[in-house]
Amino acid sequence: MSFKPRATLPDTAFTLPARYYTDQTLFERELDVFYRSLWVGVARLEDLPARGSWITRNVAGDNVLIVRQDGDAVRAFYNLCRHRGTQLCDADRGEFAGSIRCPYHAWTYDYDGRLVGAPHMDGSPGFNRDEFPLNSIRAAVWDGFVFVSLAADGPSLADQLGGIPDKFQSWRMGSLRRAHQIVYDVGANWKLIVQNYNECLHCPTLHPALNRLSHYLNGENEPFRENYMGGRMDLNEGAKTMSMDGTCSRAPLSGLSEEERRHVYYYSVFPNFMIAPHPDYVLTHTLWPLAPNRTRIVCDWFVDAAELAKPGFDFTDATAFWDMTNRQDWHVCELAQGGISSRGYRPGPYSNREDLLYAFDRYILDKLGESPDR
Amino acid sequence: MSFKPRATLPDTAFTLPARYYTDQTLFERELDVFYRSLWVGVARLEDLPARGSWITRNVAGDNVLIVRQDGDAVRAFYNLCRHRGTQLCDADRGEFAGSIRCPYHAWTYDYDGRLVGAPHMDGSPGFNRDEFPLNSIRAAVWDGFVFVSLAADGPSLADQLGGIPDKFQSWRMGSLRRAHQIVYDVGANWKLIVQNYNECLHCPTLHPALNRLSHYLNGENEPFRENYMGGRMDLNEGAKTMSMDGTCSRAPLSGLSEEERRHVYYYSVFPNFMIAPHPDYVLTHTLWPLAPNRTRIVCDWFVDAAELAKPGFDFTDATAFWDMTNRQDWHVCELAQGGISSRGYRPGPYSNREDLLYAFDRYILDKLGESPDR
Amino acid sequence: MSFKPRATLPDTAFTLPARYYTDQTLFERELDVFYRSLWVGVARLEDLPARGSWITRNVAGDNVLIVRQDGDAVRAFYNLCRHRGTQLCDADRGEFAGSIRCPYHAWTYDYDGRLVGAPHMDGSPGFNRDEFPLNSIRAAVWDGFVFVSLAADGPSLADQLGGIPDKFQSWRMGSLRRAHQIVYDVGANWKLIVQNYNECLHCPTLHPALNRLSHYLNGENEPFRENYMGGRMDLNEGAKTMSMDGTCSRAPLSGLSEEERRHVYYYSVFPNFMIAPHPDYVLTHTLWPLAPNRTRIVCDWFVDAAELAKPGFDFTDATAFWDMTNRQDWHVCELAQGGISSRGYRPGPYSNREDLLYAFDRYILDKLGESPDR
C-alpha cells in the first residue's frame, strides 16, 4: 500500500489553550454562538410517528417541545405556557389528543401554537388571545433527521448542511429506521469529542479492532467546509463493514454504488451532529454539552426498514463493535480533558494528519471572535 | 350557585420576570430581606417538652439553637461556642443536663447563654467571662407555634401576625398536638409555593378530588395585608372536612362556631409559614428555601390532644388527602420553575382570580426595593 | 504533678475571621501560597518499589506523575502528553515497561521525560523532539518520605524541613514500612485540622482514652518555626505507647534513647505533612484540601520492617486507638467548620495553652500578605 501524504501545516499549528476546554464563560459563549445559533440535530421523524406526536429536548439549557403536524412537517416551541410559564409537557415523548393543554390552569393551544382557550381571562378587558401564542422555534427535517434552530432567523437547514444531502443521497436515509441506541455521559468538552471523531491517527494505538478493518492511513479528508468537516476511510480487502470481524450478514443498502460500498464516511455537522454512513447502516452521534468538561452523547444506528423487520434480525456485530470503539474514544477524550485542565498543560503541535482538527480550532476561534494568537 | 366576581386587575398585572425565580444574587437578597428580617416559623412548643429541651434549625443558612426555659418561654442562640466557634449541638433535638457545654474545650453556658465555665482562660489577664455569652436570637411563641427572628430588632411577632391570632382564636391551637408530619424536597422557588397556595383557579385541573369537596370559585379572599395574605374556601354541601371522601370520623374542634365549621382557611404568613385551619384539624406548611430553584417544605397536621389519645385514632383520610394534593401542587410548581427558567419565558397576564398573587409580587418587589416596571 | 505554665498571649490573641475558613478566593490563594509553593508530602519510597514504578497524585488540582529512577531517586512530571495534553497514566500506581507512552497517539518518553517517539511528526519541518519533554516538577526524598514542589524554584526540601530530620534521626524512618493506612474525607478547612493537631487542651473533653495515657498538660511545645511547628507529650507512668490500653507488644524502635521512648512527638510540616513519632511506630497524616470546607486526610502507620514481617504481627491496638482518636478529632473539626461558617460567629480568645495556634494564624496571615488586624 502507498498512502497519500497530507499538506504540511504551518509551524504555528498548535492545539488551543486550556481555557477553551475548561472556562465556564467561554463555554456559555459557545452555547450562544454554536448551539443557540446553528441548527442542531434533535431527533428522527420516526420519533414523532403521527400528527399530534410530541417529544421534548433540552437544547443548550432550554426545553424545546417538538410536535408532528400533517405529513412530514414538524413545529417546535419553547415548552412553556404563556400564562405563568409552566412547562406544558413533562416527559420525553407523548401524543396530544387534539390540542396542547397546560396542566396548571388549562390554557389550551392548537398544534400551531395558537392560544385557543384561557379560562377566566374574559374578565380582563385588555386581554387578547392572539397576543399569547406559544413561543415558536424553527424546525426542519432532512432525510428523516429533525433539526431545530433557536436563532430567530439565519440560514436555512439546507444552507447549513451544504453538500451533505447530495453526497449521501444514495443512502436514502429517510427510509431507514433506528435499530439501536446507546446514550453515553462523557467527562470531556464537546470539542474534544468532535476532534477525536475527525482523525484516525489514534486508531492503531486505541482501536486495534477497527484498524484491522480499515488501515488508519488509508483514507481521505474533504477540505474543511463552512459548517461541517469530514472524510472517508477505505475498508480493507475482505472487510464488508465495520463489525466485530468485518463480515456482514445484512445486504448493503440497495442504492449504493460499488464504490460507496468500499468506504465508511465520517462527517461532523457543527455543532452537534456527527454522521457515519456505512455500506449497510448509518451511525450517528448527537452531542449535548452539559458543562465545559461534560457531554452527553446519543449514539444511534439506522438500518433498512425491511432488513429490521426480518425475523431473527441480529445487529449485535455492528452495535458491539461501535460500543467498544465509542468507549475507547470517550475514555481517551476524558484523559485529554484531564490533562488539558492541568496547570502543566501547554498547547502542543498538530501533525499533518490532524489537518481537520487544526481547521476546526480556527473555525471555533473565528466564530467566537477570538484572535488565533491569544 | 352564583360566584362573586373579583375586582378587575390592571392591564399591567403580569407575572414577574424570570430572574426573581432563578437569580442567585436576588435569592440571597430575599434571604436577607425576608428570612433574616421577618419572624420565621421553626417548631412547636411540644418539640421542646421540658426545661432544658433543645432543638436546632437551619434558618437561611445559619444554625439556630432553641432552648426551652421555665414555663412556655424559649430562648434562641446561634449554635456555636464563643471560644473557637464550634457548634454546640450536633443533632436535631436533645435535652441539656443543667448547662450547655461545648464538646471541644468544655466552655459551658447556662440556659440564658451566660458563659459560666472557660477552662484555662484564667491565665489570660484581659479575659472577662461576661463578654462572651452565646450570641442571642429573638424567639417568641404564638398558640404553640415557635418563631425566631434573626433581626436584632424590629417588630414583635404579634405585630407581624396582625389579625391572625384573633381570627383563629376559636381553634385553641395551643392545645392541639401534632398527629403527622411529612417533609418534601421541592424543585421550585419558595415564592412559587406561596403563589400556588394562594389561588384555587388551578383546582379543577390539578385537584379533582379537592374540587369535589369545595368548588374552586366558592371562596373569598381577604384583602392583602402587610405581612400575610389569605382567604377561605367553602365546603360543599355534604363535605365535613378535607379528606379523601369528605367525611370525617373526628369531632369538629370544640370551640368552633357553626359558620367556622363550613370553611377551610388558607393563610400565608410571610415569609415561611402557611396555615390552614380546618373544622377538625390544622394543617401547616413551613418553607425552607435552599436555592433559587429548591425549597424544603415541612407539612404538619395538628389535632385535638384528646382525639389523638383515643385508642385506634386513624387520621389517614386527612393525611392521604393532603399528601396527594401536596404532591400535585409541588409537581406543577416544579413545572413552573422549569418553564420560567427557560429563555422562552415571558411574563404572562394574571386573571382577576389571581389577585393575591399579583399583590404578593408587588409586595416582594417593594420589600426588595425593586421597581415594578423593570 | 506540676505543670509548666505557658507564656501569656496578648489580649488580641483571637481566632481568625470566618472568611479564612469559608471563602473560595482565599482558599485558592492558600493553594497558591502554600500547596503550590512549599514542598508537600505525597508518598513513601516503598510505594515506588523499583525503577519504572510510578504513582499519580492530585496536588492542589494538578495531577502529578512520580516515577522511580535508579537507586532512591524519583522524578516527577505533570501527568500529561505534550502532543494534545492527554493524561499519560490513568490509575493510582503502576509499572512502566521501559518508557512512558501516551495512550492516545503513542508519543513516547523516557524516564527522564525526554520525548523519544512522536509518530507522524516527521512531516512537520519545524518540529524538534527536544522542545517537548514532559513538564517537570521538583521531587525529593527524606528518610523514605517523598515530597514534591510545584514551584519552579525556591528552597530545597532540606531548607523547608529545618531541624526536623536531625530531631528524628534516631527513628531511622527510612527503614520503616507502612503497616496500615486509612483515608478520611473530613468536612473541615485544612487549617482547622492543623490547629486541632497542635493543641491538647481538648484532650480531656474529647479524648478520654488518650488522656489516660498522657496527661494533657504534661507536654512541651517547641517555639514556632518558619515552616513547621510541634512539640511532645509525655507518656504517663506505665504507658508504653499510644494504644488502646497503653501496653505494647512490639519492641521500641532500636535506635531510641530511654528519654525518646517516654514521649510522643507531634509535628506539622506546613502545609500538608503531620508526623508523630512514637516509641514503636511513626504516624503520619497527609492533608489534601479539596474545598474551603473539605479536606481529605491520609493516615499512615509505619513500623520496623522486621517487626512487620513477624508471623502473627498484630497492630490493631495502635490502629484502633488512632482511628478512634482521629474520628473524634475530625468530628469536632467539622463542628468548628459548621459554627465558623455561621453569621453568628465572632473570633474568640485563645488561651495560653493555644500558643502554637495563635502563631500559626499569624504565619498564615503573613504568608497571604494579609494584615492581622483586618
JSON list of C-alpha atoms in Angstrom, two decimals, chain B residues 130-195:
[
{"chain": "B", "resi": 130, "resn": "ASP", "atom": "CA", "xyz": [-19.28, 38.39, 80.80]},
{"chain": "B", "resi": 131, "resn": "GLU", "atom": "CA", "xyz": [-18.06, 39.47, 77.38]},
{"chain": "B", "resi": 132, "resn": "PHE", "atom": "CA", "xyz": [-18.64, 36.04, 75.83]},
{"chain": "B", "resi": 133, "resn": "PRO", "atom": "CA", "xyz": [-22.28, 34.99, 76.23]},
{"chain": "B", "resi": 134, "resn": "LEU", "atom": "CA", "xyz": [-23.89, 32.93, 73.48]},
{"chain": "B", "resi": 135, "resn": "ASN", "atom": "CA", "xyz": [-24.93, 35.08, 70.55]},
{"chain": "B", "resi": 136, "resn": "SER", "atom": "CA", "xyz": [-28.65, 35.58, 71.13]},
{"chain": "B", "resi": 137, "resn": "ILE", "atom": "CA", "xyz": [-31.56, 35.47, 68.68]},
{"chain": "B", "resi": 138, "resn": "ARG", "atom": "CA", "xyz": [-35.12, 36.65, 69.30]},
{"chain": "B", "resi": 139, "resn": "ALA", "atom": "CA", "xyz": [-37.68, 33.89, 69.88]},
{"chain": "B", "resi": 140, "resn": "ALA", "atom": "CA", "xyz": [-41.41, 34.01, 70.59]},
{"chain": "B", "resi": 141, "resn": "VAL", "atom": "CA", "xyz": [-44.41, 31.68, 70.76]},
{"chain": "B", "resi": 142, "resn": "TRP", "atom": "CA", "xyz": [-47.96, 32.10, 69.43]},
{"chain": "B", "resi": 143, "resn": "ASP", "atom": "CA", "xyz": [-50.51, 29.44, 70.36]},
{"chain": "B", "resi": 144, "resn": "GLY", "atom": "CA", "xyz": [-47.85, 26.74, 70.50]},
{"chain": "B", "resi": 145, "resn": "PHE", "atom": "CA", "xyz": [-46.03, 27.81, 67.31]},
{"chain": "B", "resi": 146, "resn": "VAL", "atom": "CA", "xyz": [-42.39, 28.83, 67.90]},
{"chain": "B", "resi": 147, "resn": "PHE", "atom": "CA", "xyz": [-40.96, 31.63, 65.77]},
{"chain": "B", "resi": 148, "resn": "VAL", "atom": "CA", "xyz": [-37.50, 33.21, 65.67]},
{"chain": "B", "resi": 149, "resn": "SER", "atom": "CA", "xyz": [-36.24, 36.42, 64.10]},
{"chain": "B", "resi": 150, "resn": "LEU", "atom": "CA", "xyz": [-32.60, 36.80, 63.11]},
{"chain": "B", "resi": 151, "resn": "ALA", "atom": "CA", "xyz": [-33.10, 40.59, 63.07]},
{"chain": "B", "resi": 152, "resn": "ALA", "atom": "CA", "xyz": [-31.55, 42.19, 66.15]},
{"chain": "B", "resi": 153, "resn": "ASP", "atom": "CA", "xyz": [-34.58, 44.44, 66.47]},
{"chain": "B", "resi": 154, "resn": "GLY", "atom": "CA", "xyz": [-37.77, 45.20, 64.58]},
{"chain": "B", "resi": 155, "resn": "PRO", "atom": "CA", "xyz": [-41.46, 44.48, 65.03]},
{"chain": "B", "resi": 156, "resn": "SER", "atom": "CA", "xyz": [-42.67, 41.93, 67.56]},
{"chain": "B", "resi": 157, "resn": "LEU", "atom": "CA", "xyz": [-44.13, 38.60, 66.48]},
{"chain": "B", "resi": 158, "resn": "ALA", "atom": "CA", "xyz": [-47.58, 39.96, 67.41]},
{"chain": "B", "resi": 159, "resn": "ASP", "atom": "CA", "xyz": [-47.04, 42.93, 65.07]},
{"chain": "B", "resi": 160, "resn": "GLN", "atom": "CA", "xyz": [-46.12, 40.60, 62.24]},
{"chain": "B", "resi": 161, "resn": "LEU", "atom": "CA", "xyz": [-49.07, 38.26, 62.78]},
{"chain": "B", "resi": 162, "resn": "GLY", "atom": "CA", "xyz": [-51.53, 41.18, 62.74]},
{"chain": "B", "resi": 163, "resn": "GLY", "atom": "CA", "xyz": [-55.13, 39.97, 62.79]},
{"chain": "B", "resi": 164, "resn": "ILE", "atom": "CA", "xyz": [-54.30, 36.27, 62.53]},
{"chain": "B", "resi": 165, "resn": "PRO", "atom": "CA", "xyz": [-54.29, 35.26, 66.21]},
{"chain": "B", "resi": 166, "resn": "ASP", "atom": "CA", "xyz": [-57.73, 36.83, 66.72]},
{"chain": "B", "resi": 167, "resn": "LYS", "atom": "CA", "xyz": [-59.12, 35.27, 63.56]},
{"chain": "B", "resi": 168, "resn": "PHE", "atom": "CA", "xyz": [-58.17, 31.75, 64.65]},
{"chain": "B", "resi": 169, "resn": "GLN", "atom": "CA", "xyz": [-58.64, 32.07, 68.39]},
{"chain": "B", "resi": 170, "resn": "SER", "atom": "CA", "xyz": [-61.55, 29.61, 68.36]},
{"chain": "B", "resi": 171, "resn": "TRP", "atom": "CA", "xyz": [-59.23, 26.82, 67.17]},
{"chain": "B", "resi": 172, "resn": "ARG", "atom": "CA", "xyz": [-57.34, 27.00, 70.54]},
{"chain": "B", "resi": 173, "resn": "MET", "atom": "CA", "xyz": [-54.26, 25.94, 68.66]},
{"chain": "B", "resi": 174, "resn": "GLY", "atom": "CA", "xyz": [-52.03, 26.00, 71.70]},
{"chain": "B", "resi": 175, "resn": "SER", "atom": "CA", "xyz": [-53.79, 22.87, 72.90]},
{"chain": "B", "resi": 176, "resn": "LEU", "atom": "CA", "xyz": [-53.54, 20.94, 69.63]},
{"chain": "B", "resi": 177, "resn": "ARG", "atom": "CA", "xyz": [-50.90, 18.24, 69.13]},
{"chain": "B", "resi": 178, "resn": "ARG", "atom": "CA", "xyz": [-49.03, 17.07, 66.05]},
{"chain": "B", "resi": 179, "resn": "ALA", "atom": "CA", "xyz": [-50.62, 13.96, 64.53]},
{"chain": "B", "resi": 180, "resn": "HIS", "atom": "CA", "xyz": [-48.45, 13.65, 61.43]},
{"chain": "B", "resi": 181, "resn": "GLN", "atom": "CA", "xyz": [-45.53, 15.23, 59.58]},
{"chain": "B", "resi": 182, "resn": "ILE", "atom": "CA", "xyz": [-44.20, 14.86, 56.02]},
{"chain": "B", "resi": 183, "resn": "VAL", "atom": "CA", "xyz": [-41.11, 16.63, 54.67]},
{"chain": "B", "resi": 184, "resn": "TYR", "atom": "CA", "xyz": [-40.89, 17.39, 50.93]},
{"chain": "B", "resi": 185, "resn": "ASP", "atom": "CA", "xyz": [-37.91, 18.50, 48.86]},
{"chain": "B", "resi": 186, "resn": "VAL", "atom": "CA", "xyz": [-39.35, 20.54, 46.01]},
{"chain": "B", "resi": 187, "resn": "GLY", "atom": "CA", "xyz": [-37.52, 21.77, 42.92]},
{"chain": "B", "resi": 188, "resn": "ALA", "atom": "CA", "xyz": [-39.14, 25.20, 42.86]},
{"chain": "B", "resi": 189, "resn": "ASN", "atom": "CA", "xyz": [-38.58, 28.72, 44.18]},
{"chain": "B", "resi": 190, "resn": "TRP", "atom": "CA", "xyz": [-40.25, 29.39, 47.53]},
{"chain": "B", "resi": 191, "resn": "LYS", "atom": "CA", "xyz": [-42.43, 32.16, 46.05]},
{"chain": "B", "resi": 192, "resn": "LEU", "atom": "CA", "xyz": [-43.95, 29.73, 43.55]},
{"chain": "B", "resi": 193, "resn": "ILE", "atom": "CA", "xyz": [-45.04, 27.61, 46.51]},
{"chain": "B", "resi": 194, "resn": "VAL", "atom": "CA", "xyz": [-46.63, 30.64, 48.18]},
{"chain": "B", "resi": 195, "resn": "GLN", "atom": "CA", "xyz": [-48.38, 31.62, 44.94]}
]
